[in-house]
CSV table of C-alpha atoms and ligand atoms in Angstrom, one decimal:
chain,number,residue,atom,x,y,z
A,1,MET,CA,-30.3,31.6,13.2
A,2,LYS,CA,-27.9,29.9,10.8
A,3,VAL,CA,-24.8,31.1,9.0
A,4,ASN,CA,-23.8,29.1,5.9
A,5,ILE,CA,-20.2,28.8,4.8
A,6,PRO,CA,-20.3,28.1,1.0
A,7,LEU,CA,-17.4,25.7,0.6
A,8,LYS,CA,-18.1,23.9,-2.6
A,9,LYS,CA,-14.7,24.4,-4.1
A,10,VAL,CA,-13.7,22.3,-7.1
A,11,VAL,CA,-9.9,22.0,-6.8
A,12,ASP,CA,-7.9,20.1,-9.4
A,13,THR,CA,-5.6,17.8,-7.4
A,14,SER,CA,-4.6,15.6,-10.3
A,15,TYR,CA,-1.0,14.6,-10.7
A,16,ASP,CA,1.4,12.7,-12.9
A,17,ILE,CA,3.1,9.4,-12.0
A,18,THR,CA,6.3,9.0,-14.1
A,19,ILE,CA,7.6,5.5,-14.5
A,20,ASP,CA,11.1,5.9,-15.9
A,21,THR,CA,14.7,6.8,-14.9
A,22,LEU,CA,14.5,9.5,-12.4
A,23,PRO,CA,14.8,12.9,-14.1
A,24,LYS,CA,16.7,15.9,-12.7
A,25,LEU,CA,14.5,17.8,-10.4
A,26,HIS,CA,15.0,21.4,-9.2
A,27,PHE,CA,12.8,23.1,-6.6
A,28,ASP,CA,12.9,26.9,-5.9
A,29,THR,CA,12.0,26.3,-2.2
A,30,LYS,CA,13.2,24.6,0.9
A,31,VAL,CA,13.0,20.9,0.5
A,32,ALA,CA,13.6,17.9,2.9
A,33,ILE,CA,14.1,14.4,1.7
A,34,VAL,CA,12.7,11.9,4.2
A,35,THR,CA,14.3,8.5,4.1
A,36,ASN,CA,15.6,5.7,6.3
A,37,ASP,CA,19.1,4.4,7.1
A,38,THR,CA,18.8,1.4,4.7
A,39,VAL,CA,17.6,3.4,1.7
A,40,SER,CA,20.0,6.2,2.4
A,41,THR,CA,23.0,3.9,2.5
A,42,LEU,CA,22.0,2.3,-0.8
A,43,HIS,CA,20.6,5.2,-2.9
A,44,LEU,CA,20.9,8.6,-1.3
A,45,GLU,CA,24.0,9.5,-3.3
A,46,TYR,CA,22.1,8.8,-6.5
A,47,LEU,CA,19.1,10.8,-5.4
A,48,LEU,CA,21.3,13.8,-4.5
A,49,SER,CA,22.8,13.7,-8.0
A,50,LYS,CA,19.3,14.3,-9.3
A,51,VAL,CA,17.6,16.6,-6.9
A,52,SER,CA,18.5,20.2,-6.1
A,53,ALA,CA,16.6,22.9,-4.2
A,54,LYS,CA,17.0,26.4,-2.8
A,55,GLU,CA,17.8,24.7,0.5
A,56,LEU,CA,18.0,20.9,0.6
A,57,HIS,CA,17.8,18.9,3.9
A,58,VAL,CA,17.8,15.1,4.6
A,59,ILE,CA,15.9,13.6,7.4
A,60,THR,CA,17.0,10.0,8.1
A,61,LEU,CA,14.6,7.9,10.2
A,62,LYS,CA,15.1,4.4,11.6
A,63,ASP,CA,14.1,1.6,9.3
A,64,GLY,CA,11.0,-0.5,10.1
A,65,GLU,CA,7.2,-0.7,10.5
A,66,GLN,CA,7.7,-0.3,14.3
A,67,TYR,CA,9.0,3.2,13.7
A,68,LYS,CA,5.9,4.2,11.8
A,69,ASN,CA,4.7,6.2,14.8
A,70,GLN,CA,4.2,9.6,16.4
A,71,GLU,CA,7.9,9.8,17.4
A,72,SER,CA,9.0,9.6,13.8
A,73,ILE,CA,6.4,12.1,12.7
A,74,ASP,CA,7.6,14.5,15.4
A,75,GLU,CA,11.2,14.0,14.1
A,76,ILE,CA,10.1,15.1,10.7
A,77,LEU,CA,8.0,18.0,11.9
A,78,ASN,CA,10.8,19.2,14.3
A,79,ALA,CA,13.4,19.2,11.6
A,80,MET,CA,11.1,21.3,9.5
A,81,PHE,CA,10.5,23.8,12.3
A,82,ASP,CA,14.2,23.9,13.2
A,83,ASN,CA,15.0,24.8,9.6
A,84,ARG,CA,12.1,27.4,9.4
A,85,PHE,CA,10.1,25.6,6.7
A,86,ASN,CA,7.1,27.6,5.5
A,87,ARG,CA,3.9,26.7,3.7
A,88,LYS,CA,5.7,26.7,0.4
A,89,SER,CA,8.4,24.2,1.5
A,90,MET,CA,8.2,20.6,0.4
A,91,LEU,CA,8.9,17.1,1.5
A,92,ILE,CA,10.2,14.2,-0.7
A,93,ALA,CA,9.4,10.7,0.5
A,94,PHE,CA,12.3,8.5,-0.5
A,95,GLY,CA,11.8,4.9,0.6
A,96,GLY,CA,9.2,2.2,0.8
A,97,GLY,CA,5.6,2.5,2.0
A,98,VAL,CA,6.5,3.2,5.6
A,99,ILE,CA,8.5,6.3,4.6
A,100,GLY,CA,5.9,7.3,2.0
A,101,ASP,CA,2.9,7.1,4.4
A,102,MET,CA,4.7,9.0,7.2
A,103,THR,CA,6.1,11.7,4.9
A,104,GLY,CA,2.7,12.2,3.3
A,105,TYR,CA,1.1,12.4,6.8
A,106,ALA,CA,3.7,14.9,8.1
A,107,SER,CA,3.2,17.0,5.0
A,108,SER,CA,-0.6,16.9,5.5
A,109,ILE,CA,-0.3,18.4,9.0
A,110,TYR,CA,2.7,20.7,8.8
A,111,GLN,CA,1.2,24.2,9.0
A,112,ARG,CA,-2.1,22.7,7.9
A,113,GLY,CA,-0.7,21.1,4.8
A,114,ILE,CA,2.3,21.5,2.4
A,115,ASP,CA,3.2,19.7,-0.8
A,116,PHE,CA,5.1,16.5,-1.0
A,117,ILE,CA,6.5,14.2,-3.7
A,118,GLN,CA,6.8,10.4,-3.7
A,119,ILE,CA,9.9,8.6,-4.9
A,120,PRO,CA,9.1,5.0,-3.9
A,121,THR,CA,11.8,2.5,-3.8
A,122,THR,CA,10.1,-0.9,-3.0
A,123,LEU,CA,7.9,-2.7,-5.5
A,124,LEU,CA,5.0,-2.5,-3.1
A,125,SER,CA,5.3,1.2,-2.7
A,126,GLN,CA,5.8,1.7,-6.5
A,127,VAL,CA,2.6,-0.1,-7.5
A,128,ASP,CA,0.4,0.7,-4.5
A,129,ALA,CA,1.4,2.8,-1.5
A,130,SER,CA,2.8,5.8,-3.4
A,131,VAL,CA,-0.4,6.2,-5.5
A,132,GLY,CA,-3.7,7.5,-4.2
A,133,GLY,CA,-2.9,9.8,-1.3
A,134,LYS,CA,-3.5,7.6,1.8
A,135,THR,CA,-1.1,8.7,4.4
A,136,GLY,CA,-0.7,7.8,8.1
A,137,MET,CA,1.0,6.1,10.9
A,138,ASN,CA,0.4,3.3,13.5
A,139,ASN,CA,-0.4,3.7,17.2
A,140,LYS,CA,-1.0,1.3,20.1
A,141,TYR,CA,-4.5,0.6,18.8
A,142,GLY,CA,-3.4,-0.7,15.4
A,143,LYS,CA,-2.0,-0.1,12.0
A,144,ASN,CA,-2.7,3.1,10.0
A,145,LEU,CA,-5.4,4.2,12.4
A,146,VAL,CA,-4.2,7.8,12.3
A,147,GLY,CA,-3.8,9.6,9.0
A,148,ALA,CA,-5.2,11.7,6.3
A,149,PHE,CA,-6.0,11.7,2.6
A,150,HIS,CA,-3.3,14.0,1.1
A,151,GLN,CA,-2.3,13.5,-2.5
A,152,PRO,CA,1.3,14.0,-3.6
A,153,LYS,CA,2.1,16.6,-6.2
A,154,ALA,CA,3.9,14.0,-8.3
A,155,VAL,CA,5.2,10.4,-8.1
A,156,TYR,CA,8.5,9.3,-9.7
A,157,ILE,CA,8.9,5.6,-10.0
A,158,ASP,CA,12.4,4.5,-11.0
A,159,PRO,CA,12.5,0.7,-11.4
A,160,PHE,CA,16.3,0.9,-11.0
A,161,PHE,CA,15.8,1.0,-7.2
A,162,LEU,CA,14.4,-2.5,-7.3
A,163,THR,CA,17.8,-3.9,-8.2
A,164,THR,CA,18.8,-3.8,-4.5
A,165,LEU,CA,15.4,-5.0,-3.1
A,166,PRO,CA,15.5,-8.3,-1.1
A,167,LYS,CA,13.7,-11.2,-2.8
A,168,ARG,CA,10.9,-11.4,-0.2
A,169,GLU,CA,10.2,-7.7,-0.5
A,170,PHE,CA,9.9,-8.1,-4.2
A,171,GLY,CA,7.4,-11.0,-3.7
A,172,ALA,CA,5.4,-8.8,-1.3
A,173,GLY,CA,5.0,-6.3,-4.1
A,174,ILE,CA,3.9,-9.0,-6.5
A,175,ALA,CA,1.1,-9.9,-4.2
A,176,GLU,CA,-0.4,-6.4,-4.4
A,177,ILE,CA,0.0,-6.5,-8.2
A,178,VAL,CA,-1.9,-9.8,-8.3
A,179,LYS,CA,-4.5,-8.3,-6.1
A,180,MET,CA,-5.2,-5.5,-8.6
A,181,ALA,CA,-5.3,-7.9,-11.6
A,182,VAL,CA,-7.7,-10.3,-9.9
A,183,THR,CA,-10.1,-7.6,-8.8
A,184,PHE,CA,-10.1,-5.3,-11.8
A,185,ASN,CA,-8.3,-6.6,-14.9
A,186,LYS,CA,-8.5,-10.1,-16.4
A,187,ASP,CA,-6.2,-9.3,-19.3
A,188,PHE,CA,-3.6,-8.0,-16.9
A,189,PHE,CA,-3.9,-11.2,-14.9
A,190,GLU,CA,-3.3,-13.4,-18.0
A,191,TYR,CA,-0.3,-11.2,-18.8
A,192,LEU,CA,1.1,-11.8,-15.3
A,193,GLU,CA,0.6,-15.5,-15.8
A,194,ASN,CA,2.5,-15.6,-19.0
A,195,GLU,CA,5.5,-13.3,-18.3
A,196,ASP,CA,8.6,-13.4,-16.1
A,197,LEU,CA,8.3,-10.5,-13.7
A,198,HIS,CA,12.0,-10.7,-12.9
A,199,ASN,CA,12.7,-9.3,-16.3
A,200,ALA,CA,13.5,-5.6,-16.0
A,201,GLU,CA,11.5,-4.5,-19.1
A,202,ILE,CA,8.5,-6.6,-18.1
A,203,ILE,CA,8.4,-5.3,-14.6
A,204,GLN,CA,8.5,-1.8,-15.8
A,205,ASP,CA,5.4,-2.5,-17.9
A,206,VAL,CA,3.7,-4.4,-15.1
A,207,ILE,CA,4.3,-1.4,-12.7
A,208,LYS,CA,2.7,0.8,-15.4
A,209,GLN,CA,-0.4,-1.4,-15.7
A,210,ALA,CA,-0.8,-1.8,-11.9
A,211,VAL,CA,-0.4,1.9,-11.3
A,212,GLN,CA,-2.9,2.6,-14.1
A,213,THR,CA,-5.4,0.2,-12.5
A,214,LYS,CA,-5.0,1.8,-9.1
A,215,ALA,CA,-5.2,5.3,-10.6
A,216,ASN,CA,-8.5,4.5,-12.3
A,217,VAL,CA,-10.0,3.2,-9.0
A,218,VAL,CA,-8.7,6.2,-7.0
A,219,ALA,CA,-10.1,8.6,-9.6
A,220,GLN,CA,-13.5,7.1,-9.1
A,221,ASP,CA,-13.4,7.0,-5.3
A,222,GLU,CA,-10.6,9.0,-3.7
A,223,LYS,CA,-11.8,8.7,-0.1
A,224,GLU,CA,-12.8,5.0,-0.2
A,225,HIS,CA,-16.6,5.4,0.1
A,226,GLY,CA,-17.1,2.6,-2.4
A,227,ILE,CA,-15.1,0.8,-5.1
A,228,ARG,CA,-11.7,1.7,-3.6
A,229,ALA,CA,-12.4,-0.7,-0.8
A,230,ALA,CA,-12.1,-3.5,-3.3
A,231,LEU,CA,-8.3,-2.9,-3.2
A,232,ASN,CA,-8.5,-4.5,0.2
A,233,TYR,CA,-9.0,-7.9,-1.4
A,234,GLY,CA,-7.0,-10.4,0.7
A,235,HIS,CA,-6.5,-7.8,3.4
A,236,THR,CA,-9.5,-8.7,5.7
A,237,PHE,CA,-8.1,-12.2,6.1
A,238,GLY,CA,-4.5,-11.0,5.8
A,239,HIS,CA,-4.8,-8.5,8.7
A,240,VAL,CA,-6.0,-11.2,11.0
A,241,ILE,CA,-3.0,-13.4,10.0
A,242,GLU,CA,-0.6,-10.4,10.7
A,243,ASN,CA,-2.3,-9.8,14.0
A,244,GLU,CA,-2.1,-13.4,15.1
A,245,THR,CA,1.5,-13.7,14.2
A,246,LYS,CA,2.3,-10.3,15.8
A,247,TYR,CA,3.6,-8.8,12.5
A,248,LYS,CA,6.7,-10.9,12.9
A,249,GLU,CA,6.3,-13.9,10.6
A,250,TYR,CA,4.9,-12.5,7.4
A,251,LEU,CA,5.5,-9.3,5.4
A,252,HIS,CA,2.3,-7.5,4.7
A,253,GLY,CA,2.2,-8.7,1.1
A,254,GLU,CA,2.8,-12.3,2.2
A,255,ALA,CA,-0.2,-12.1,4.6
A,256,VAL,CA,-2.3,-10.6,1.8
A,257,SER,CA,-1.2,-13.5,-0.5
A,258,ILE,CA,-2.7,-16.1,2.0
A,259,GLY,CA,-5.6,-13.7,2.5
A,260,MET,CA,-6.4,-13.8,-1.2
A,261,VAL,CA,-6.4,-17.6,-1.2
A,262,MET,CA,-8.9,-17.5,1.7
A,263,ALA,CA,-11.1,-15.0,0.0
A,264,ASN,CA,-11.0,-17.2,-3.1
A,265,GLU,CA,-12.1,-20.2,-1.1
A,266,THR,CA,-15.0,-18.1,0.2
A,267,ALA,CA,-15.8,-17.1,-3.4
A,268,ILE,CA,-15.9,-20.7,-4.4
A,269,LYS,CA,-18.4,-21.5,-1.6
A,270,MET,CA,-20.6,-18.6,-2.8
A,271,ASN,CA,-20.4,-19.8,-6.4
A,272,LEU,CA,-18.6,-16.6,-7.5
A,273,MET,CA,-15.3,-18.3,-8.5
A,274,THR,CA,-14.5,-21.7,-10.0
A,275,GLU,CA,-11.9,-24.0,-8.5
A,276,LYS,CA,-9.9,-23.6,-11.6
A,277,GLU,CA,-9.8,-19.8,-11.3
A,278,ALA,CA,-8.8,-20.1,-7.7
A,279,PHE,CA,-6.0,-22.6,-8.6
A,280,ARG,CA,-4.7,-20.2,-11.2
A,281,VAL,CA,-4.4,-17.3,-8.7
A,282,LYS,CA,-2.7,-19.7,-6.2
A,283,ALA,CA,-0.2,-20.9,-8.9
A,284,LEU,CA,0.7,-17.3,-9.8
A,285,LEU,CA,1.4,-16.4,-6.2
A,286,GLN,CA,3.4,-19.6,-5.7
A,287,LYS,CA,5.5,-18.8,-8.8
A,288,TYR,CA,6.9,-15.8,-6.8
A,289,ASN,CA,7.4,-17.9,-3.6
A,290,LEU,CA,4.5,-16.3,-1.9
A,291,PRO,CA,2.9,-18.3,1.0
A,292,THR,CA,-0.6,-19.6,0.2
A,293,ASP,CA,-1.3,-21.6,3.3
A,294,TYR,CA,-1.8,-20.9,7.0
A,295,LYS,CA,-2.7,-23.1,9.9
A,296,ILE,CA,-5.6,-21.6,11.8
A,297,LYS,CA,-5.5,-22.7,15.3
A,298,ASP,CA,-8.8,-21.3,16.5
A,299,SER,CA,-11.4,-20.4,13.8
A,300,LYS,CA,-13.7,-18.6,16.3
A,301,SER,CA,-11.0,-16.3,17.5
A,302,PHE,CA,-9.8,-15.7,13.9
A,303,TYR,CA,-13.4,-14.7,13.0
A,304,GLU,CA,-13.7,-12.4,16.1
A,305,THR,CA,-10.5,-10.6,15.0
A,306,PHE,CA,-12.2,-9.5,11.7
A,307,TYR,CA,-14.1,-6.9,13.8
A,308,LEU,CA,-10.8,-5.0,14.3
A,309,ASP,CA,-10.8,-4.3,10.5
A,310,LYS,CA,-11.3,-0.6,9.7
A,311,LYS,CA,-13.9,-1.5,7.0
A,312,SER,CA,-16.1,-3.4,9.4
A,313,SER,CA,-18.5,-2.1,12.0
A,314,ASP,CA,-19.4,-3.5,15.4
A,315,SER,CA,-22.2,-5.6,13.9
A,316,SER,CA,-21.0,-6.6,10.4
A,317,ILE,CA,-17.8,-7.6,8.6
A,318,THR,CA,-17.1,-6.3,5.2
A,319,PHE,CA,-15.5,-8.9,2.8
A,320,ILE,CA,-14.0,-8.3,-0.6
A,321,ILE,CA,-14.9,-11.4,-2.6
A,322,PRO,CA,-13.6,-11.9,-6.2
A,323,ILE,CA,-16.1,-12.6,-8.9
A,324,GLY,CA,-14.1,-14.9,-11.1
A,325,VAL,CA,-10.9,-13.2,-12.3
A,326,GLY,CA,-11.2,-9.5,-13.2
A,327,ASP,CA,-14.2,-8.5,-11.1
A,328,VAL,CA,-15.0,-8.2,-7.4
A,329,SER,CA,-17.8,-7.7,-4.9
A,330,ILE,CA,-17.7,-5.7,-1.6
A,331,THR,CA,-20.2,-7.2,0.8
A,332,ASP,CA,-21.1,-7.4,4.4
A,333,LYS,CA,-23.6,-10.1,3.7
A,334,VAL,CA,-21.4,-13.2,3.8
A,335,ASP,CA,-23.0,-15.8,5.9
A,336,ILE,CA,-21.0,-16.7,9.0
A,337,GLY,CA,-21.4,-20.4,8.3
A,338,THR,CA,-19.7,-19.9,4.9
A,339,VAL,CA,-16.7,-18.1,6.4
A,340,MET,CA,-16.4,-20.6,9.3
A,341,CYS,CA,-16.4,-23.4,6.8
A,342,VAL,CA,-13.5,-21.8,4.9
A,343,LEU,CA,-11.6,-21.1,8.2
A,344,ASN,CA,-12.1,-24.7,9.4
A,345,LYS,CA,-10.7,-25.9,6.1
A,346,PHE,CA,-7.5,-23.9,6.9
A,347,GLY,CA,-7.6,-25.3,10.4
A,348,ASP,CA,-7.3,-28.8,9.0
A,349,SER,CA,-4.5,-28.0,6.6
B,401,LIG,N1,-0.8,4.4,1.4
B,401,LIG,C1,-1.2,3.3,0.9
B,401,LIG,O1,-2.1,3.3,0.0
B,401,LIG,C2,-0.6,2.0,1.2
B,401,LIG,C3,-0.8,0.9,0.5
B,401,LIG,C4,-0.1,-0.3,0.8
B,401,LIG,C5,0.8,-0.3,1.9
B,401,LIG,N2,0.9,0.8,2.6
B,401,LIG,C6,1.9,0.8,3.7
B,401,LIG,O2,3.2,0.6,3.2
B,401,LIG,C7,4.0,-0.1,4.2
B,401,LIG,C8,4.7,-1.2,3.5
B,401,LIG,O3,5.5,-0.7,2.5
B,401,LIG,P1,6.8,-1.5,2.0
B,401,LIG,O4,6.4,-2.9,1.7
B,401,LIG,O5,7.4,-0.7,1.0
B,401,LIG,O6,7.7,-1.6,3.3
B,401,LIG,P2,8.9,-0.8,3.9
B,401,LIG,O7,8.7,0.7,3.6
B,401,LIG,O8,9.1,-1.2,5.3
B,401,LIG,O9,10.1,-1.3,3.0
B,401,LIG,C9,10.5,-2.7,3.2
B,401,LIG,C10,12.0,-2.8,3.4
B,401,LIG,O10,12.7,-2.6,2.2
B,401,LIG,C11,13.7,-1.6,2.5
B,401,LIG,N3,14.0,-0.9,1.2
B,401,LIG,C12,13.2,0.1,0.6
B,401,LIG,N4,13.7,0.3,-0.6
B,401,LIG,C13,14.7,-0.5,-0.8
B,401,LIG,C14,15.6,-0.8,-1.9
B,401,LIG,N5,15.4,-0.1,-3.1
B,401,LIG,N6,16.5,-1.7,-1.8
B,401,LIG,C15,16.7,-2.4,-0.6
B,401,LIG,N7,15.9,-2.3,0.4
B,401,LIG,C16,14.9,-1.3,0.3
B,401,LIG,C17,13.2,-0.7,3.6
B,401,LIG,O11,14.1,0.0,4.2
B,401,LIG,C18,12.5,-1.8,4.4
B,401,LIG,O12,13.5,-2.4,5.2
B,401,LIG,C19,3.1,-0.4,5.3
B,401,LIG,O13,3.3,0.4,6.4
B,401,LIG,C20,1.7,-0.3,4.7
B,401,LIG,O14,0.7,0.1,5.7
B,401,LIG,C21,0.3,2.0,2.3
């Protein structure tokens, strides 16, 4: 005997991403702003001048990737239970990608899912982490291994927040922007080459183009069964670098920057990219003080660490290899000899 549950619901989960000065927002429900001590000191007063609600709470977590864990998630959930939040209540993520991912995850599990809004405050979170509904936390097995796809109701990107962002954090965001241009948009890449991204008007336009690029990809493949994986360009190599350096030496975007250079070297070996194109990508990264070199001590162990990547299986490694500038391939058919040759080259540097 079988009982069938017909669950083919088509639900519209589309949402708007506003790139402008933060508007006044009022919510007729209980709301909690989730932030950290750094962002709160710098910008909470401004946010509170813009946001009102039937009941407004603020949950302030400790700042840092090391706090992107179950304890912080419990802190958010407990504050909601203590204040009798119900299924109509809402969270606002106010911070960088760490806060955004955790707030999204907490809202995906609180009473089986409530709404949340993203107000990202780092460049990386404005162009990447706040868009697309990937939420989660780290555990002892690795980064972002626990989580859910849970789309926000809206994203408000106010470039004003970037005025207080440390230089290195700004660069880390640029790396993710370059990633999107190289993989999907040649015109955008040329625009990035020709403009000064420190200019406030230019960066607003760049954020818009990056977000549009990511939105197009997410709209085609929300749950990363295919094309969305291309946004991991530079990450396969980058994750190994982060792992080898124990997440202490490089910001995520910086490791991705080196990872993109390594992926480009692989593309050259596979005749998918010219030396000149790879040089242009490297020059753009260096223009924003991003690292492009890394000394690999043990190529074999570096290769083995690829297997920890979420995209890879026990028997094959998935690589995101650019095809020139503006196109990309997702493949688990890169010959080990080709990759080792690239890794050995970095070993000599
Ligand atoms: N969900 C996704 O699709 C996605 C995509 C990319 C990255 N991520 C995640 O995002 C995280 C990285 O995000 P991040 O780079 O924003 O790091 P982060 O959230 O740690 O922020 C970086 C630092 O900048 C501070 N900060 C934030 N806004 C500031 C401001 N306006 N002025 C001064 N300082 C400010 C933060 O407090 C922190 O110290 C990682 O955990 C990564 O896994 C998620």
